[in-house]
PDB file of N, CA and C in Angstrom:
ATOM      1  N   MET A   1     -22.211  -2.657 -23.886  1.00  0.00           N
ATOM      2  CA  MET A   1     -22.595  -3.975 -24.151  1.00  0.00           C
ATOM      3  C   MET A   1     -23.787  -4.601 -23.489  1.00  0.00           C
ATOM      4  N   LYS A   2     -24.568  -4.842 -24.156  1.00  0.00           N
ATOM      5  CA  LYS A   2     -26.051  -5.503 -23.898  1.00  0.00           C
ATOM      6  C   LYS A   2     -25.911  -6.937 -23.947  1.00  0.00           C
ATOM      7  N   GLU A   3     -25.073  -7.563 -24.535  1.00  0.00           N
ATOM      8  CA  GLU A   3     -25.322  -9.138 -24.985  1.00  0.00           C
ATOM      9  C   GLU A   3     -24.428  -9.592 -23.964  1.00  0.00           C
ATOM     10  N   THR A   4     -24.416 -10.908 -23.889  1.00  0.00           N
ATOM     11  CA  THR A   4     -23.643 -11.768 -23.002  1.00  0.00           C
ATOM     12  C   THR A   4     -22.326 -11.458 -23.203  1.00  0.00           C
ATOM     13  N   PHE A   5     -21.403 -11.826 -21.926  1.00  0.00           N
ATOM     14  CA  PHE A   5     -20.118 -11.749 -22.310  1.00  0.00           C
ATOM     15  C   PHE A   5     -19.420 -12.624 -23.501  1.00  0.00           C
ATOM     16  N   GLY A   6     -20.012 -13.852 -23.471  1.00  0.00           N
ATOM     17  CA  GLY A   6     -19.472 -14.986 -24.567  1.00  0.00           C
ATOM     18  C   GLY A   6     -19.731 -14.329 -25.823  1.00  0.00           C
ATOM     19  N   LYS A   7     -21.190 -13.702 -26.138  1.00  0.00           N
ATOM     20  CA  LYS A   7     -21.417 -13.190 -27.403  1.00  0.00           C
ATOM     21  C   LYS A   7     -20.417 -12.101 -27.646  1.00  0.00           C
ATOM     22  N   TYR A   8     -20.092 -11.286 -26.810  1.00  0.00           N
ATOM     23  CA  TYR A   8     -19.331 -10.099 -26.777  1.00  0.00           C
ATOM     24  C   TYR A   8     -17.764 -10.629 -27.489  1.00  0.00           C
ATOM     25  N   ILE A   9     -17.299 -11.846 -26.758  1.00  0.00           N
ATOM     26  CA  ILE A   9     -16.179 -12.121 -27.078  1.00  0.00           C
ATOM     27  C   ILE A   9     -16.167 -12.836 -28.634  1.00  0.00           C
ATOM     28  N   HIS A  10     -17.483 -13.631 -29.009  1.00  0.00           N
ATOM     29  CA  HIS A  10     -17.439 -14.031 -30.395  1.00  0.00           C
ATOM     30  C   HIS A  10     -17.633 -12.987 -31.427  1.00  0.00           C
ATOM     31  N   LYS A  11     -18.286 -11.817 -31.028  1.00  0.00           N
ATOM     32  CA  LYS A  11     -18.327 -10.716 -31.922  1.00  0.00           C
ATOM     33  C   LYS A  11     -16.896  -9.980 -32.262  1.00  0.00           C
ATOM     34  N   LEU A  12     -16.312  -9.735 -30.950  1.00  0.00           N
ATOM     35  CA  LEU A  12     -14.726  -9.284 -31.178  1.00  0.00           C
ATOM     36  C   LEU A  12     -13.829 -10.352 -32.140  1.00  0.00           C
ATOM     37  N   ARG A  13     -14.154 -11.503 -31.957  1.00  0.00           N
ATOM     38  CA  ARG A  13     -13.246 -12.517 -32.502  1.00  0.00           C
ATOM     39  C   ARG A  13     -13.471 -12.517 -34.126  1.00  0.00           C
ATOM     40  N   THR A  14     -14.964 -12.633 -34.337  1.00  0.00           N
ATOM     41  CA  THR A  14     -15.266 -12.477 -35.670  1.00  0.00           C
ATOM     42  C   THR A  14     -14.705 -11.170 -36.570  1.00  0.00           C
ATOM     43  N   ASP A  15     -15.015 -10.023 -35.762  1.00  0.00           N
ATOM     44  CA  ASP A  15     -14.552  -8.918 -36.193  1.00  0.00           C
ATOM     45  C   ASP A  15     -12.981  -8.778 -36.383  1.00  0.00           C
ATOM     46  N   ALA A  16     -12.304  -9.548 -35.762  1.00  0.00           N
ATOM     47  CA  ALA A  16     -10.774  -9.559 -35.861  1.00  0.00           C
ATOM     48  C   ALA A  16     -10.511 -10.554 -36.990  1.00  0.00           C
ATOM     49  N   SER A  17     -11.406 -11.241 -37.499  1.00  0.00           N
ATOM     50  CA  SER A  17     -11.054 -12.328 -38.404  1.00  0.00           C
ATOM     51  C   SER A  17     -10.446 -13.440 -37.755  1.00  0.00           C
ATOM     52  N   LEU A  18     -10.673 -13.715 -36.646  1.00  0.00           N
ATOM     53  CA  LEU A  18      -9.839 -14.801 -36.114  1.00  0.00           C
ATOM     54  C   LEU A  18     -10.803 -16.090 -35.897  1.00  0.00           C
ATOM     55  N   THR A  19     -10.181 -17.333 -36.012  1.00  0.00           N
ATOM     56  CA  THR A  19     -10.821 -18.553 -35.968  1.00  0.00           C
ATOM     57  C   THR A  19     -10.867 -18.783 -34.628  1.00  0.00           C
ATOM     58  N   LEU A  20     -11.891 -19.575 -34.257  1.00  0.00           N
ATOM     59  CA  LEU A  20     -12.134 -20.115 -32.824  1.00  0.00           C
ATOM     60  C   LEU A  20     -10.703 -20.826 -32.502  1.00  0.00           C
ATOM     61  N   THR A  21     -10.136 -21.547 -33.280  1.00  0.00           N
ATOM     62  CA  THR A  21      -8.864 -22.351 -33.054  1.00  0.00           C
ATOM     63  C   THR A  21      -7.548 -21.501 -32.592  1.00  0.00           C
ATOM     64  N   LYS A  22      -7.583 -20.107 -33.768  1.00  0.00           N
ATOM     65  CA  LYS A  22      -6.543 -19.296 -33.490  1.00  0.00           C
ATOM     66  C   LYS A  22      -6.727 -18.471 -32.235  1.00  0.00           C
ATOM     67  N   LEU A  23      -8.201 -18.064 -31.695  1.00  0.00           N
ATOM     68  CA  LEU A  23      -8.146 -17.366 -30.477  1.00  0.00           C
ATOM     69  C   LEU A  23      -8.005 -18.237 -29.265  1.00  0.00           C
ATOM     70  N   ALA A  24      -8.404 -19.375 -29.226  1.00  0.00           N
ATOM     71  CA  ALA A  24      -8.179 -20.039 -28.348  1.00  0.00           C
ATOM     72  C   ALA A  24      -6.662 -20.704 -27.938  1.00  0.00           C
ATOM     73  N   ALA A  25      -5.932 -20.784 -28.942  1.00  0.00           N
ATOM     74  CA  ALA A  25      -4.502 -20.858 -28.874  1.00  0.00           C
ATOM     75  C   ALA A  25      -3.898 -19.813 -28.468  1.00  0.00           C
ATOM     76  N   ALA A  26      -4.618 -18.498 -28.710  1.00  0.00           N
ATOM     77  CA  ALA A  26      -3.812 -17.321 -28.129  1.00  0.00           C
ATOM     78  C   ALA A  26      -4.011 -17.271 -26.695  1.00  0.00           C
ATOM     79  N   LEU A  27      -5.396 -17.777 -26.185  1.00  0.00           N
ATOM     80  CA  LEU A  27      -5.649 -17.592 -24.871  1.00  0.00           C
ATOM     81  C   LEU A  27      -5.198 -18.784 -24.007  1.00  0.00           C
ATOM     82  N   ASP A  28      -4.487 -19.945 -24.717  1.00  0.00           N
ATOM     83  CA  ASP A  28      -4.013 -21.110 -24.046  1.00  0.00           C
ATOM     84  C   ASP A  28      -5.075 -21.822 -23.448  1.00  0.00           C
ATOM     85  N   ILE A  29      -6.186 -22.035 -24.216  1.00  0.00           N
ATOM     86  CA  ILE A  29      -7.348 -22.736 -23.733  1.00  0.00           C
ATOM     87  C   ILE A  29      -7.775 -23.642 -24.899  1.00  0.00           C
ATOM     88  N   ASP A  30      -8.811 -24.660 -24.657  1.00  0.00           N
ATOM     89  CA  ASP A  30      -9.123 -25.473 -25.536  1.00  0.00           C
ATOM     90  C   ASP A  30     -10.052 -24.805 -26.570  1.00  0.00           C
ATOM     91  N   GLN A  31     -10.229 -25.039 -27.578  1.00  0.00           N
ATOM     92  CA  GLN A  31     -11.050 -24.729 -28.746  1.00  0.00           C
ATOM     93  C   GLN A  31     -12.532 -25.189 -28.157  1.00  0.00           C
ATOM     94  N   SER A  32     -12.694 -26.023 -27.519  1.00  0.00           N
ATOM     95  CA  SER A  32     -14.159 -26.614 -27.093  1.00  0.00           C
ATOM     96  C   SER A  32     -14.555 -25.422 -26.046  1.00  0.00           C
ATOM     97  N   THR A  33     -13.554 -25.291 -25.287  1.00  0.00           N
ATOM     98  CA  THR A  33     -13.794 -24.410 -24.021  1.00  0.00           C
ATOM     99  C   THR A  33     -14.354 -23.116 -24.577  1.00  0.00           C
ATOM    100  N   LEU A  34     -13.262 -22.537 -25.430  1.00  0.00           N
ATOM    101  CA  LEU A  34     -13.955 -21.259 -25.980  1.00  0.00           C
ATOM    102  C   LEU A  34     -15.053 -21.338 -26.624  1.00  0.00           C
ATOM    103  N   SER A  35     -15.508 -22.210 -27.210  1.00  0.00           N
ATOM    104  CA  SER A  35     -16.824 -22.237 -27.961  1.00  0.00           C
ATOM    105  C   SER A  35     -17.697 -22.351 -26.874  1.00  0.00           C
ATOM    106  N   LYS A  36     -17.724 -23.069 -25.738  1.00  0.00           N
ATOM    107  CA  LYS A  36     -18.676 -22.924 -24.634  1.00  0.00           C
ATOM    108  C   LYS A  36     -19.008 -21.631 -24.068  1.00  0.00           C
ATOM    109  N   ILE A  37     -17.574 -20.892 -24.001  1.00  0.00           N
ATOM    110  CA  ILE A  37     -17.585 -19.768 -23.464  1.00  0.00           C
ATOM    111  C   ILE A  37     -18.355 -18.633 -24.318  1.00  0.00           C
ATOM    112  N   GLU A  38     -18.187 -18.859 -25.731  1.00  0.00           N
ATOM    113  CA  GLU A  38     -19.086 -18.049 -26.559  1.00  0.00           C
ATOM    114  C   GLU A  38     -20.468 -18.313 -26.593  1.00  0.00           C
ATOM    115  N   ASN A  39     -20.879 -19.496 -26.364  1.00  0.00           N
ATOM    116  CA  ASN A  39     -22.159 -19.895 -26.368  1.00  0.00           C
ATOM    117  C   ASN A  39     -22.971 -19.803 -25.135  1.00  0.00           C
ATOM    118  N   GLY A  40     -22.297 -19.169 -24.061  1.00  0.00           N
ATOM    119  CA  GLY A  40     -22.857 -19.038 -22.627  1.00  0.00           C
ATOM    120  C   GLY A  40     -23.050 -20.461 -21.920  1.00  0.00           C
ATOM    121  N   LYS A  41     -22.298 -21.439 -22.204  1.00  0.00           N
ATOM    122  CA  LYS A  41     -22.507 -22.695 -21.594  1.00  0.00           C
ATOM    123  C   LYS A  41     -21.340 -22.746 -20.343  1.00  0.00           C
ATOM    124  N   ARG A  42     -20.479 -21.794 -20.548  1.00  0.00           N
ATOM    125  CA  ARG A  42     -19.316 -21.910 -19.588  1.00  0.00           C
ATOM    126  C   ARG A  42     -18.897 -20.266 -19.345  1.00  0.00           C
ATOM    127  N   ASN A  43     -18.510 -20.020 -18.121  1.00  0.00           N
ATOM    128  CA  ASN A  43     -17.963 -18.756 -17.800  1.00  0.00           C
ATOM    129  C   ASN A  43     -16.218 -18.641 -18.223  1.00  0.00           C
ATOM    130  N   ILE A  44     -16.014 -17.488 -18.578  1.00  0.00           N
ATOM    131  CA  ILE A  44     -14.505 -17.294 -18.670  1.00  0.00           C
ATOM    132  C   ILE A  44     -13.696 -17.007 -17.505  1.00  0.00           C
ATOM    133  N   PRO A  45     -12.598 -17.987 -17.519  1.00  0.00           N
ATOM    134  CA  PRO A  45     -11.730 -17.589 -16.261  1.00  0.00           C
ATOM    135  C   PRO A  45     -11.173 -16.234 -16.457  1.00  0.00           C
ATOM    136  N   GLU A  46     -11.348 -15.579 -15.089  1.00  0.00           N
ATOM    137  CA  GLU A  46     -10.789 -14.425 -14.792  1.00  0.00           C
ATOM    138  C   GLU A  46      -9.367 -14.014 -15.193  1.00  0.00           C
ATOM    139  N   ASP A  47      -8.560 -14.955 -15.267  1.00  0.00           N
ATOM    140  CA  ASP A  47      -7.142 -15.081 -15.395  1.00  0.00           C
ATOM    141  C   ASP A  47      -6.849 -14.926 -17.072  1.00  0.00           C
ATOM    142  N   ILE A  48      -7.614 -15.110 -17.799  1.00  0.00           N
ATOM    143  CA  ILE A  48      -7.555 -14.902 -19.113  1.00  0.00           C
ATOM    144  C   ILE A  48      -8.095 -13.540 -19.764  1.00  0.00           C
ATOM    145  N   LEU A  49      -8.462 -12.843 -18.863  1.00  0.00           N
ATOM    146  CA  LEU A  49      -8.959 -11.457 -19.417  1.00  0.00           C
ATOM    147  C   LEU A  49      -7.540 -10.717 -19.867  1.00  0.00           C
ATOM    148  N   PRO A  50      -6.733 -10.422 -19.251  1.00  0.00           N
ATOM    149  CA  PRO A  50      -5.271  -9.720 -19.641  1.00  0.00           C
ATOM    150  C   PRO A  50      -5.006 -10.484 -21.079  1.00  0.00           C
ATOM    151  N   LYS A  51      -4.817 -11.782 -21.336  1.00  0.00           N
ATOM    152  CA  LYS A  51      -4.444 -12.251 -22.607  1.00  0.00           C
ATOM    153  C   LYS A  51      -5.387 -11.996 -23.535  1.00  0.00           C
ATOM    154  N   LEU A  52      -6.894 -11.998 -23.387  1.00  0.00           N
ATOM    155  CA  LEU A  52      -7.777 -11.506 -24.243  1.00  0.00           C
ATOM    156  C   LEU A  52      -7.625 -10.120 -24.899  1.00  0.00           C
ATOM    157  N   ALA A  53      -7.758  -9.217 -23.718  1.00  0.00           N
ATOM    158  CA  ALA A  53      -7.168  -7.857 -24.025  1.00  0.00           C
ATOM    159  C   ALA A  53      -6.142  -7.692 -25.141  1.00  0.00           C
ATOM    160  N   THR A  54      -4.987  -8.399 -24.660  1.00  0.00           N
ATOM    161  CA  THR A  54      -3.906  -8.158 -25.331  1.00  0.00           C
ATOM    162  C   THR A  54      -4.013  -8.781 -27.006  1.00  0.00           C
ATOM    163  N   THR A  55      -4.523  -9.930 -26.935  1.00  0.00           N
ATOM    164  CA  THR A  55      -4.634 -10.524 -28.149  1.00  0.00           C
ATOM    165  C   THR A  55      -5.653  -9.476 -29.103  1.00  0.00           C
ATOM    166  N   LEU A  56      -7.022  -9.136 -28.525  1.00  0.00           N
ATOM    167  CA  LEU A  56      -7.993  -8.365 -29.361  1.00  0.00           C
ATOM    168  C   LEU A  56      -7.446  -6.843 -29.445  1.00  0.00           C
ATOM    169  N   ASN A  57      -6.496  -6.384 -28.654  1.00  0.00           N
ATOM    170  CA  ASN A  57      -6.138  -5.153 -28.504  1.00  0.00           C
ATOM    171  C   ASN A  57      -7.176  -4.151 -27.910  1.00  0.00           C
ATOM    172  N   LEU A  58      -7.801  -4.689 -26.788  1.00  0.00           N
ATOM    173  CA  LEU A  58      -8.719  -4.106 -26.085  1.00  0.00           C
ATOM    174  C   LEU A  58      -8.069  -3.391 -24.593  1.00  0.00           C
ATOM    175  N   ASP A  59      -9.024  -2.365 -24.256  1.00  0.00           N
ATOM    176  CA  ASP A  59      -8.528  -1.707 -22.933  1.00  0.00           C
ATOM    177  C   ASP A  59      -9.125  -2.750 -21.711  1.00  0.00           C
ATOM    178  N   ILE A  60      -8.064  -3.087 -21.085  1.00  0.00           N
ATOM    179  CA  ILE A  60      -8.327  -4.032 -19.938  1.00  0.00           C
ATOM    180  C   ILE A  60      -9.359  -3.623 -18.952  1.00  0.00           C
ATOM    181  N   GLU A  61      -9.399  -2.611 -18.694  1.00  0.00           N
ATOM    182  CA  GLU A  61     -10.199  -1.904 -17.555  1.00  0.00           C
ATOM    183  C   GLU A  61     -11.699  -1.857 -18.250  1.00  0.00           C
ATOM    184  N   GLN A  62     -11.794  -1.719 -19.613  1.00  0.00           N
ATOM    185  CA  GLN A  62     -13.216  -1.589 -20.131  1.00  0.00           C
ATOM    186  C   GLN A  62     -13.618  -3.354 -20.067  1.00  0.00           C
ATOM    187  N   LEU A  63     -12.649  -4.148 -20.426  1.00  0.00           N
ATOM    188  CA  LEU A  63     -12.908  -5.355 -20.440  1.00  0.00           C
ATOM    189  C   LEU A  63     -13.373  -5.973 -19.080  1.00  0.00           C
ATOM    190  N   GLU A  64     -12.448  -5.509 -17.989  1.00  0.00           N
ATOM    191  CA  GLU A  64     -12.938  -5.796 -16.645  1.00  0.00           C
ATOM    192  C   GLU A  64     -14.483  -5.438 -16.156  1.00  0.00           C
ATOM    193  N   LYS A  65     -14.834  -4.235 -16.662  1.00  0.00           N
ATOM    194  CA  LYS A  65     -16.062  -3.712 -16.444  1.00  0.00           C
ATOM    195  C   LYS A  65     -17.221  -4.711 -17.011  1.00  0.00           C
ATOM    196  N   GLU A  66     -17.065  -5.113 -18.264  1.00  0.00           N
ATOM    197  CA  GLU A  66     -17.906  -5.964 -19.064  1.00  0.00           C
ATOM    198  C   GLU A  66     -17.973  -7.161 -18.289  1.00  0.00           C
ATOM    199  N   TYR A  67     -16.707  -7.730 -17.834  1.00  0.00           N
ATOM    200  CA  TYR A  67     -16.825  -9.036 -16.933  1.00  0.00           C
ATOM    201  C   TYR A  67     -17.472  -9.041 -15.898  1.00  0.00           C
ATOM    202  N   TYR A  68     -16.929  -7.970 -14.908  1.00  0.00           N
ATOM    203  CA  TYR A  68     -17.410  -7.984 -13.673  1.00  0.00           C
ATOM    204  C   TYR A  68     -19.091  -7.596 -13.609  1.00  0.00           C
ATOM    205  N   SER A  69     -19.711  -6.697 -14.466  1.00  0.00           N
ATOM    206  CA  SER A  69     -20.879  -6.370 -14.845  1.00  0.00           C
ATOM    207  C   SER A  69     -21.779  -7.530 -15.080  1.00  0.00           C
ATOM    208  N   GLU A  70     -21.351  -8.667 -15.827  1.00  0.00           N
ATOM    209  CA  GLU A  70     -22.046  -9.840 -16.174  1.00  0.00           C
ATOM    210  C   GLU A  70     -22.070 -10.756 -14.915  1.00  0.00           C
ATOM    211  N   LYS A  71     -21.100 -10.692 -14.134  1.00  0.00           N
ATOM    212  CA  LYS A  71     -21.055 -11.398 -13.236  1.00  0.00           C
ATOM    213  C   LYS A  71     -22.447 -11.081 -11.872  1.00  0.00           C
ATOM    214  N   ILE A  72     -22.341  -9.770 -12.019  1.00  0.00           N
ATOM    215  CA  ILE A  72     -23.214  -9.013 -11.027  1.00  0.00           C
ATOM    216  C   ILE A  72     -24.713  -9.298 -11.651  1.00  0.00           C
ATOM    217  N   ALA A  73     -24.827  -9.273 -12.830  1.00  0.00           N
ATOM    218  CA  ALA A  73     -26.057  -9.257 -13.422  1.00  0.00           C
ATOM    219  C   ALA A  73     -26.636 -10.575 -13.262  1.00  0.00           C
ATOM    220  N   GLU A  74     -25.656 -11.738 -13.414  1.00  0.00           N
ATOM    221  CA  GLU A  74     -25.835 -13.157 -13.037  1.00  0.00           C
ATOM    222  C   GLU A  74     -26.592 -13.388 -11.843  1.00  0.00           C
ATOM    223  N   MET A  75     -25.997 -12.871 -10.990  1.00  0.00           N
ATOM    224  CA  MET A  75     -26.440 -13.040  -9.463  1.00  0.00           C
ATOM    225  C   MET A  75     -27.632 -12.369  -9.083  1.00  0.00           C
ATOM    226  N   ILE A  76     -28.033 -11.188  -9.576  1.00  0.00           N
ATOM    227  CA  ILE A  76     -29.454 -10.356  -9.258  1.00  0.00           C
ATOM    228  C   ILE A  76     -30.630 -10.694 -10.081  1.00  0.00           C
ATOM    229  N   TYR A  77     -30.422 -11.125 -11.392  1.00  0.00           N
ATOM    230  CA  TYR A  77     -31.419 -11.196 -12.461  1.00  0.00           C
ATOM    231  C   TYR A  77     -32.634 -11.725 -12.146  1.00  0.00           C
ATOM    232  N   PRO A  78     -32.309 -13.131 -11.272  1.00  0.00           N
ATOM    233  CA  PRO A  78     -33.553 -13.661 -10.852  1.00  0.00           C
ATOM    234  C   PRO A  78     -34.209 -13.188  -9.729  1.00  0.00           C
ATOM    235  N   LYS A  79     -33.744 -12.301  -9.221  1.00  0.00           N
ATOM    236  CA  LYS A  79     -34.400 -11.543  -7.868  1.00  0.00           C
ATOM    237  C   LYS A  79     -35.351 -10.285  -8.188  1.00  0.00           C
ATOM    238  N   LYS A  80     -36.205 -10.161  -7.458  1.00  0.00           N
ATOM    239  CA  LYS A  80     -37.454  -9.122  -7.943  1.00  0.00           C
ATOM    240  C   LYS A  80     -37.124  -8.018  -7.878  1.00  0.00           C
ATOM    241  N   ASN A  81     -36.159  -7.321  -7.017  1.00  0.00           N
ATOM    242  CA  ASN A  81     -36.122  -6.097  -6.897  1.00  0.00           C
ATOM    243  C   ASN A  81     -34.361  -5.666  -7.169  1.00  0.00           C
ATOM    244  N   SER A  82     -34.211  -6.110  -8.399  1.00  0.00           N
ATOM    245  CA  SER A  82     -32.858  -6.143  -8.867  1.00  0.00           C
ATOM    246  C   SER A  82     -32.313  -4.394  -8.931  1.00  0.00           C
ATOM    247  N   SER A  83     -32.968  -3.733  -9.073  1.00  0.00           N
ATOM    248  CA  SER A  83     -32.766  -2.095  -9.105  1.00  0.00           C
ATOM    249  C   SER A  83     -31.916  -1.781  -7.524  1.00  0.00           C
ATOM    250  N   GLU A  84     -32.876  -2.326  -6.803  1.00  0.00           N
ATOM    251  CA  GLU A  84     -32.762  -1.764  -5.143  1.00  0.00           C
ATOM    252  C   GLU A  84     -31.529  -2.683  -4.776  1.00  0.00           C
ATOM    253  N   LEU A  85     -31.322  -3.650  -5.265  1.00  0.00           N
ATOM    254  CA  LEU A  85     -30.190  -4.540  -4.960  1.00  0.00           C
ATOM    255  C   LEU A  85     -28.741  -3.978  -5.759  1.00  0.00           C
ATOM    256  N   LEU A  86     -28.809  -3.582  -6.724  1.00  0.00           N
ATOM    257  CA  LEU A  86     -27.717  -2.784  -7.370  1.00  0.00           C
ATOM    258  C   LEU A  86     -27.552  -1.446  -6.507  1.00  0.00           C
ATOM    259  N   LYS A  87     -28.445  -0.584  -6.009  1.00  0.00           N
ATOM    260  CA  LYS A  87     -28.109   0.382  -5.378  1.00  0.00           C
ATOM    261  C   LYS A  87     -27.539   0.123  -3.957  1.00  0.00           C
ATOM    262  N   LEU A  88     -27.971  -0.949  -3.356  1.00  0.00           N
ATOM    263  CA  LEU A  88     -27.382  -1.157  -1.861  1.00  0.00           C
ATOM    264  C   LEU A  88     -25.964  -1.465  -2.383  1.00  0.00           C
ATOM    265  N   ALA A  89     -25.869  -2.440  -3.250  1.00  0.00           N
ATOM    266  CA  ALA A  89     -24.346  -2.907  -3.554  1.00  0.00           C
ATOM    267  C   ALA A  89     -23.417  -2.009  -3.758  1.00  0.00           C
ATOM    268  N   GLU A  90     -23.971  -0.656  -4.528  1.00  0.00           N
ATOM    269  CA  GLU A  90     -22.884   0.211  -4.881  1.00  0.00           C
ATOM    270  C   GLU A  90     -23.076   1.266  -3.419  1.00  0.00           C
ATOM    271  N   GLN A  91     -23.679   1.016  -2.854  1.00  0.00           N
ATOM    272  CA  GLN A  91     -23.531   1.888  -1.192  1.00  0.00           C
ATOM    273  C   GLN A  91     -22.434   1.256  -0.493  1.00  0.00           C
ATOM    274  N   LYS A  92     -22.809  -0.144  -0.391  1.00  0.00           N
ATOM    275  CA  LYS A  92     -21.911  -1.081   0.321  1.00  0.00           C
ATOM    276  C   LYS A  92     -20.244  -0.804  -0.327  1.00  0.00           C
ATOM    277  N   ALA A  93     -20.359  -0.984  -1.556  1.00  0.00           N
ATOM    278  CA  ALA A  93     -18.778  -0.932  -2.235  1.00  0.00           C
ATOM    279  C   ALA A  93     -18.381   0.271  -1.856  1.00  0.00           C
ATOM    280  N   GLU A  94     -19.077   1.609  -1.922  1.00  0.00           N
ATOM    281  CA  GLU A  94     -18.605   2.925  -1.590  1.00  0.00           C
ATOM    282  C   GLU A  94     -17.901   2.880  -0.057  1.00  0.00           C
ATOM    283  N   TYR A  95     -18.682   2.201   0.905  1.00  0.00           N
ATOM    284  CA  TYR A  95     -18.603   2.227   2.119  1.00  0.00           C
ATOM    285  C   TYR A  95     -17.170   1.477   2.375  1.00  0.00           C
ATOM    286  N   LYS A  96     -17.024   0.078   1.887  1.00  0.00           N
ATOM    287  CA  LYS A  96     -15.756  -0.641   1.691  1.00  0.00           C
ATOM    288  C   LYS A  96     -14.633   0.101   1.369  1.00  0.00           C
ATOM    289  N   LYS A  97     -14.798   0.978   0.281  1.00  0.00           N
ATOM    290  CA  LYS A  97     -13.729   1.714  -0.238  1.00  0.00           C
ATOM    291  C   LYS A  97     -13.289   2.836   0.854  1.00  0.00           C
ATOM    292  N   LEU A  98     -14.245   3.419   1.449  1.00  0.00           N
ATOM    293  CA  LEU A  98     -14.030   4.498   2.318  1.00  0.00           C
ATOM    294  C   LEU A  98     -13.283   4.040   3.727  1.00  0.00           C
ATOM    295  N   THR A  99     -13.675   2.766   4.165  1.00  0.00           N
ATOM    296  CA  THR A  99     -13.226   2.005   5.252  1.00  0.00           C
ATOM    297  C   THR A  99     -11.757   1.596   4.632  1.00  0.00           C
ATOM    298  N   ASN A 100     -11.585   1.064   3.550  1.00  0.00           N
ATOM    299  CA  ASN A 100     -10.132   0.858   3.470  1.00  0.00           C
ATOM    300  C   ASN A 100      -9.123   1.921   3.330  1.00  0.00           C
ATOM    301  N   LEU A 101      -9.668   3.025   2.603  1.00  0.00           N
ATOM    302  CA  LEU A 101      -8.776   4.170   2.545  1.00  0.00           C
ATOM    303  C   LEU A 101      -8.453   4.715   4.168  1.00  0.00           C
ATOM    304  N   LYS A 102      -9.432   4.707   4.952  1.00  0.00           N
ATOM    305  CA  LYS A 102      -9.117   5.029   6.422  1.00  0.00           C
ATOM    306  C   LYS A 102      -8.129   4.132   6.856  1.00  0.00           C
ATOM    307  N   GLN A 103      -8.371   3.079   6.828  1.00  0.00           N
ATOM    308  CA  GLN A 103      -7.204   2.038   7.276  1.00  0.00           C
ATOM    309  C   GLN A 103      -5.887   2.142   6.617  1.00  0.00           C
ATOM    310  N   GLY A 104      -5.956   2.351   5.545  1.00  0.00           N
ATOM    311  CA  GLY A 104      -4.632   2.571   4.835  1.00  0.00           C
ATOM    312  C   GLY A 104      -3.850   3.781   5.424  1.00  0.00           C
ATOM    313  N   LYS A 105      -4.795   4.940   5.520  1.00  0.00           N
ATOM    314  CA  LYS A 105      -4.011   6.128   6.216  1.00  0.00           C
ATOM    315  C   LYS A 105      -3.705   5.842   7.665  1.00  0.00           C
ATOM    316  N   ILE A 106      -4.156   4.945   8.166  1.00  0.00           N
ATOM    317  CA  ILE A 106      -3.635   4.638   9.708  1.00  0.00           C
ATOM    318  C   ILE A 106      -2.490   3.606   9.698  1.00  0.00           C
ATOM    319  N   ASN A 107      -2.641   2.836   8.570  1.00  0.00           N
ATOM    320  CA  ASN A 107      -1.309   1.837   8.443  1.00  0.00           C
ATOM    321  C   ASN A 107      -0.011   2.456   8.091  1.00  0.00           C
ATOM    322  N   PHE A 108      -0.380   3.843   7.430  1.00  0.00           N
ATOM    323  CA  PHE A 108       0.916   4.623   6.850  1.00  0.00           C
ATOM    324  C   PHE A 108       1.190   5.453   7.962  1.00  0.00           C
ATOM    325  N   LYS A 109       0.532   5.661   8.829  1.00  0.00           N
ATOM    326  CA  LYS A 109       0.826   6.636  10.037  1.00  0.00           C
ATOM    327  C   LYS A 109       1.763   5.718  11.172  1.00  0.00           C
ATOM    328  N   ASN A 110       1.339   4.517  11.025  1.00  0.00           N
ATOM    329  CA  ASN A 110       1.921   3.536  11.994  1.00  0.00           C
ATOM    330  C   ASN A 110       3.259   2.989  11.439  1.00  0.00           C
ATOM    331  N   ALA A 111       3.628   3.228  10.060  1.00  0.00           N
ATOM    332  CA  ALA A 111       4.744   2.340   9.409  1.00  0.00           C
ATOM    333  C   ALA A 111       6.012   3.139   9.957  1.00  0.00           C
TER     334      ALA A 111
END
C-alpha cells in the first residue's frame, strides 16, 4: 500500500460495497469519525484494527504492518535523512529483540 491508511480503508470499504454508516457501525465508531479517518483528518485508534480485519476479512498481521508503517512514516517524513533514520530504527529494533530474548532466557532459568 502506498496510499494513506485512511485511503486504504476507504478503498477496502468501497470494494466491499459497504456504506460509511455500515462500516462505522461494525467498528462501533461514529460515522463522522470514520469519515475523518478515511480523509486523513484523524488517525484510526489501534484497538479498532481487529474489528476492521474481521469485518473486511483481512489478515490482521498485514493490517497491523500497514498501520505501523504509516505511524513510522508520519514521524520521519519531515526529516531530511529518513532512509538513515529507518536503518537506525531497524538496528535498534533488532537490538531490543535480542536483548529481550536474552532476558527471557535468563528469566526462564530462574523460574
